[in-house]
CSV table of C-alpha atoms in Angstrom, one decimal:
chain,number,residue,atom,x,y,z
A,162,UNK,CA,1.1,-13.4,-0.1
A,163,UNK,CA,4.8,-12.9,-1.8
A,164,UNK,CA,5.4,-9.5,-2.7
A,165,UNK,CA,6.8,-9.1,-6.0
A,166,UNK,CA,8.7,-6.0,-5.0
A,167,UNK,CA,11.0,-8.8,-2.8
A,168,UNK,CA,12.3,-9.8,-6.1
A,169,UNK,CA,12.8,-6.6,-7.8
A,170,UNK,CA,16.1,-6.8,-6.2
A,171,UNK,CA,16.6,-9.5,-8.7
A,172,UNK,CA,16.6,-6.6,-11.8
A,173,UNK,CA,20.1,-5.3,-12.0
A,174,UNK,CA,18.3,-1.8,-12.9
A,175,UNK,CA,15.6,-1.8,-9.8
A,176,UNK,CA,18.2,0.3,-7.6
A,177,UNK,CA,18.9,2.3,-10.5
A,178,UNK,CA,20.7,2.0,-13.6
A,179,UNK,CA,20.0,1.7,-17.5
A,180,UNK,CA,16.4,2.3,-18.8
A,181,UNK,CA,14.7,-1.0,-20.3
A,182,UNK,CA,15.4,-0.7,-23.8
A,183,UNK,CA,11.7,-1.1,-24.3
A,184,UNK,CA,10.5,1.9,-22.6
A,185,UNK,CA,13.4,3.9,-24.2
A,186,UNK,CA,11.9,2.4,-27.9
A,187,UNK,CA,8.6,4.3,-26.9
A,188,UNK,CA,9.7,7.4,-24.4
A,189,UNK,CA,9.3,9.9,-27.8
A,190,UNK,CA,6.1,8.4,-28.7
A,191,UNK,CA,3.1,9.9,-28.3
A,192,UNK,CA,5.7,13.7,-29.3
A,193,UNK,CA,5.1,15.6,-26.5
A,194,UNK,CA,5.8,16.3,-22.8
A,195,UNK,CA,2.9,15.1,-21.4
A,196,UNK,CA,2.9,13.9,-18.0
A,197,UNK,CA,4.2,10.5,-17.1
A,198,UNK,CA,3.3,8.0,-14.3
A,199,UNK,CA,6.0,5.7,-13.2
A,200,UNK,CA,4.2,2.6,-10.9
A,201,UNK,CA,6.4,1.2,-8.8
A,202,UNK,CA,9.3,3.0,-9.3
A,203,UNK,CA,11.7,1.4,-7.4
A,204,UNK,CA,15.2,3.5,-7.9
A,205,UNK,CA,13.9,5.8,-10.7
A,206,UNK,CA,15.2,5.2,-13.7
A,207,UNK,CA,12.7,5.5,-16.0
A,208,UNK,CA,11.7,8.5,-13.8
A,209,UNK,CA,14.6,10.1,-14.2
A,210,UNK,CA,14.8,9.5,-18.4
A,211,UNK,CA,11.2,11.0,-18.3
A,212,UNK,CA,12.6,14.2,-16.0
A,213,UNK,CA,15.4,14.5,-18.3
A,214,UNK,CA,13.1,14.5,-21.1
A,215,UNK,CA,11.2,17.5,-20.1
A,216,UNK,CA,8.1,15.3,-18.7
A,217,UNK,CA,6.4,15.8,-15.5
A,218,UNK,CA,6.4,12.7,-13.8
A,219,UNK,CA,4.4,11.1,-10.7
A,220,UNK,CA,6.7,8.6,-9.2
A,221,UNK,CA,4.7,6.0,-6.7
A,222,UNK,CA,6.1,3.3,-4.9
A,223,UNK,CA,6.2,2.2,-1.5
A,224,UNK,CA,9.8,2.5,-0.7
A,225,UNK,CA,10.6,6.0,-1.7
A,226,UNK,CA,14.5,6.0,-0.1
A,227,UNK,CA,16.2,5.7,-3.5
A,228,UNK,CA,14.5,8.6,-4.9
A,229,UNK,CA,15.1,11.1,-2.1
A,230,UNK,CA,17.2,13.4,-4.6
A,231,UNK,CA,14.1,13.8,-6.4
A,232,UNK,CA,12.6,15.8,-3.8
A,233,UNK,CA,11.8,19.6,-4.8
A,234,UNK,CA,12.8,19.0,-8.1
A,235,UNK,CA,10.1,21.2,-10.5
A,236,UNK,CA,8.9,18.5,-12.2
A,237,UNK,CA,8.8,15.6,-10.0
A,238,UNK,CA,6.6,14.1,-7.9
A,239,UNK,CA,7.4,11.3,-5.5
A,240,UNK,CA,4.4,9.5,-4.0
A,241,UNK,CA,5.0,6.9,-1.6
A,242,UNK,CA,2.1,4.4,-1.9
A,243,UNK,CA,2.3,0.9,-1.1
A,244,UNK,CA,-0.1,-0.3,-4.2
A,245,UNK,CA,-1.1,-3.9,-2.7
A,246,UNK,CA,-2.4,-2.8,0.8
A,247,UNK,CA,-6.0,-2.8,-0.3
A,248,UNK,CA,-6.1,0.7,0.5
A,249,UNK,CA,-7.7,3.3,-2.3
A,250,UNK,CA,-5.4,4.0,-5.1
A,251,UNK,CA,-3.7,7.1,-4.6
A,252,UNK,CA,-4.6,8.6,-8.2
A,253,UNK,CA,-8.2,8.3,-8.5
A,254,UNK,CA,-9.2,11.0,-11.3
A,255,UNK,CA,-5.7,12.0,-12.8
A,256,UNK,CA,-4.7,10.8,-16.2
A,257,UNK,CA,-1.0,11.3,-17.7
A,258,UNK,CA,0.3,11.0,-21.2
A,259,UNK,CA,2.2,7.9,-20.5
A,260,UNK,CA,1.9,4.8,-18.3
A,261,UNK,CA,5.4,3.1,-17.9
A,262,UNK,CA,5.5,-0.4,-15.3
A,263,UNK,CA,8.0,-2.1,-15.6
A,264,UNK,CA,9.0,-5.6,-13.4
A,265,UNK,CA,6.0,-4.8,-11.5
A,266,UNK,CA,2.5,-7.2,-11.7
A,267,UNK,CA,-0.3,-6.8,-9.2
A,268,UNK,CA,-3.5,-7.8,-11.1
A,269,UNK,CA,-6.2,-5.3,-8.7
A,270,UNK,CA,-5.0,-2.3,-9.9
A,271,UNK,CA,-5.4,-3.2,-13.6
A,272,UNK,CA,-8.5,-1.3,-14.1
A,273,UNK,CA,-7.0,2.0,-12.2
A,274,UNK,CA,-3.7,2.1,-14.2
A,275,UNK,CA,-5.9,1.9,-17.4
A,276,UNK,CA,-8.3,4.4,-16.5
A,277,UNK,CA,-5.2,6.7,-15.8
A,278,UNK,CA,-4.0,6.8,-19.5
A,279,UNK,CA,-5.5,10.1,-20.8
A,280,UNK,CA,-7.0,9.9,-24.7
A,281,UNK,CA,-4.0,9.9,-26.7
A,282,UNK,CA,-1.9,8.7,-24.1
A,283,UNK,CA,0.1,5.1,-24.0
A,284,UNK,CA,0.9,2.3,-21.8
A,285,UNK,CA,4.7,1.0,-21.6
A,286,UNK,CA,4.6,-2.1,-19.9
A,287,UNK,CA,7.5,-4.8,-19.5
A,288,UNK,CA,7.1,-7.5,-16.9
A,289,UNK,CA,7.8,-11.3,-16.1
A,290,UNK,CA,6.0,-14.1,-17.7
A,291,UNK,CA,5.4,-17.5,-17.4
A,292,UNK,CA,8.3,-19.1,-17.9
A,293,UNK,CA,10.2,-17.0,-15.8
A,294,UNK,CA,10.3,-19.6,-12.5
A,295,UNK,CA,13.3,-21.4,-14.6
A,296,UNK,CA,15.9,-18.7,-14.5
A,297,UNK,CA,15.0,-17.5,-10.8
A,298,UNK,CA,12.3,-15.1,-9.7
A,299,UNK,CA,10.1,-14.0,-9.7
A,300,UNK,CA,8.9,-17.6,-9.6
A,301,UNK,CA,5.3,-17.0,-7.8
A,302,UNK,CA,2.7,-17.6,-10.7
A,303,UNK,CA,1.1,-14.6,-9.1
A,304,UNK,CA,3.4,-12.0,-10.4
A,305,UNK,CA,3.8,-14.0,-13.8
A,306,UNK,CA,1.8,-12.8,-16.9
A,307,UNK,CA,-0.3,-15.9,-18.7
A,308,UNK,CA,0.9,-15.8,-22.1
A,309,UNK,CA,-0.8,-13.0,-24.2
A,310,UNK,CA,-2.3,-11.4,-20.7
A,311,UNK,CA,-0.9,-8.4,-21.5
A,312,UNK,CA,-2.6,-8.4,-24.6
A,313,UNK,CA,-6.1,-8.7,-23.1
A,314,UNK,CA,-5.6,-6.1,-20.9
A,315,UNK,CA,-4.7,-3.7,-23.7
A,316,UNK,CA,-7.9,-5.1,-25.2
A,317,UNK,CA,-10.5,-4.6,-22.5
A,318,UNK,CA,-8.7,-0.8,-21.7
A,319,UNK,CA,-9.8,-0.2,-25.5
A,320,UNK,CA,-6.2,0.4,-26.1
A,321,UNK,CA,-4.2,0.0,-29.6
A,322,UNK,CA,-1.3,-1.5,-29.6
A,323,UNK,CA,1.5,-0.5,-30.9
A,324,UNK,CA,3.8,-3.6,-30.3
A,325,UNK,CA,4.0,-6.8,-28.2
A,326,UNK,CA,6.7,-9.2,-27.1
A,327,UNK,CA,6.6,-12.7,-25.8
A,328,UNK,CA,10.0,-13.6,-25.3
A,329,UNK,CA,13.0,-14.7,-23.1
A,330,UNK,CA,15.5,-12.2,-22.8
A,331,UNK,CA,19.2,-12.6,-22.4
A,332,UNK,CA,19.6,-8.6,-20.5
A,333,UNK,CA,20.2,-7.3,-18.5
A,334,UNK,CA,19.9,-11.4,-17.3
A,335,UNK,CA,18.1,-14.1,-18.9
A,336,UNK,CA,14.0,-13.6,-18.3
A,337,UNK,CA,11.1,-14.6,-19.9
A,338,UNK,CA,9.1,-11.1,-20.0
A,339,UNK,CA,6.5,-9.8,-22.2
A,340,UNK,CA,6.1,-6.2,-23.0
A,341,UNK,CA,3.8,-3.8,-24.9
A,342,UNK,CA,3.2,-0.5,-26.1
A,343,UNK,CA,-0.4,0.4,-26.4
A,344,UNK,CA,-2.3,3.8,-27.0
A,345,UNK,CA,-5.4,5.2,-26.2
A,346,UNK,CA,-7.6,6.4,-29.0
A,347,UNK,CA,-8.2,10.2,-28.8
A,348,UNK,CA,-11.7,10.6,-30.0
A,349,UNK,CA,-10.3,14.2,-31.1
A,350,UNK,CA,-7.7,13.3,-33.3
């Protein structure tokens, strides 16, 4: 089976680079500095805007090399994990204030990425859609969201969301994505 981090490459930011703008829209949102998971963070970008922020931030991927200046920094953690091995996921029981995946799809660990958004927390999620196989990859319908998917999985994670895109984007190169923002109720508030 393909692996969709092959065609990360692909993203002009995966080594690096600008934040999506989409994660940036929600980074203040839930306020506070609660802790953030980055899956699949490829070279760290949104971990680094979260770091800068004040957050703590779990960084997992399975090729940690870009993000070897992270290491010993207070408030970083750098995991390396590959996520599609079958093996267990690496962070059974901990929950953080905000889930950010972006260019990343691998449909088994749905259920563990949801269960790791604490109450009051939020997902930030931007990948490729359908679509996506006429501008280039990733072209493999397995790392390609069926239109409103990501909507259903905010659904069945009992998650609110906030806002949702369908859409082909023109940066940082054409790509038909979707995206959402979605938060989890806090029975508290």
């Amino acid at each position: 089976m393909p692996n969709l981090h092959q065609s990360r490459a692909t993203d002009s930011h995966s080594a690096g680079g600008s934040p999506s703008a989409w994660v940036l829209r929600f980074a203040e949102f839930p306020a506070g500095a609660g802790a953030v998971l980055d899956v699949a963070a490829g070279g760290g970008r949104h971990t680094r805007l979260f770091l800068e922020r004040g957050h703590q931030v779990t960084a997992v991927d399975r090729d940690i090399s870009k993000l070897t200046d992270l290491r010993g920094h207070p408030r970083a953690e750098v995991i390396e994990a590959d996520l599609e091995d079958g093996g267990p996921f690496p962070l059974i029981g901990r929950s953080f204030a905000k889930v950010v995946i972006v260019n990343y799809l691998h449909r088994p660990l749905t259920a563990h990425l949801l269960n790791a958004i604490s109450p009051g927390g939020m997902l930030i999620y931007e990948t490729f859609a359908v679509g996506n196989e006429r501008f280039g990859k990733p072209s493999n319908p397995d790392f390609l969201l069926h239109p409103g998917e990501l909507l259903h999985l905010a659904a069945a994670g009992g998650l609110r969301v906030l806002a949702y895109e369908d859409l082909v984007v023109q940066e940082p190169r054409p790509a038909a994505v979707q995206r959402i923002a979605a938060v989890r109720p806090d029975p508290i508030n």
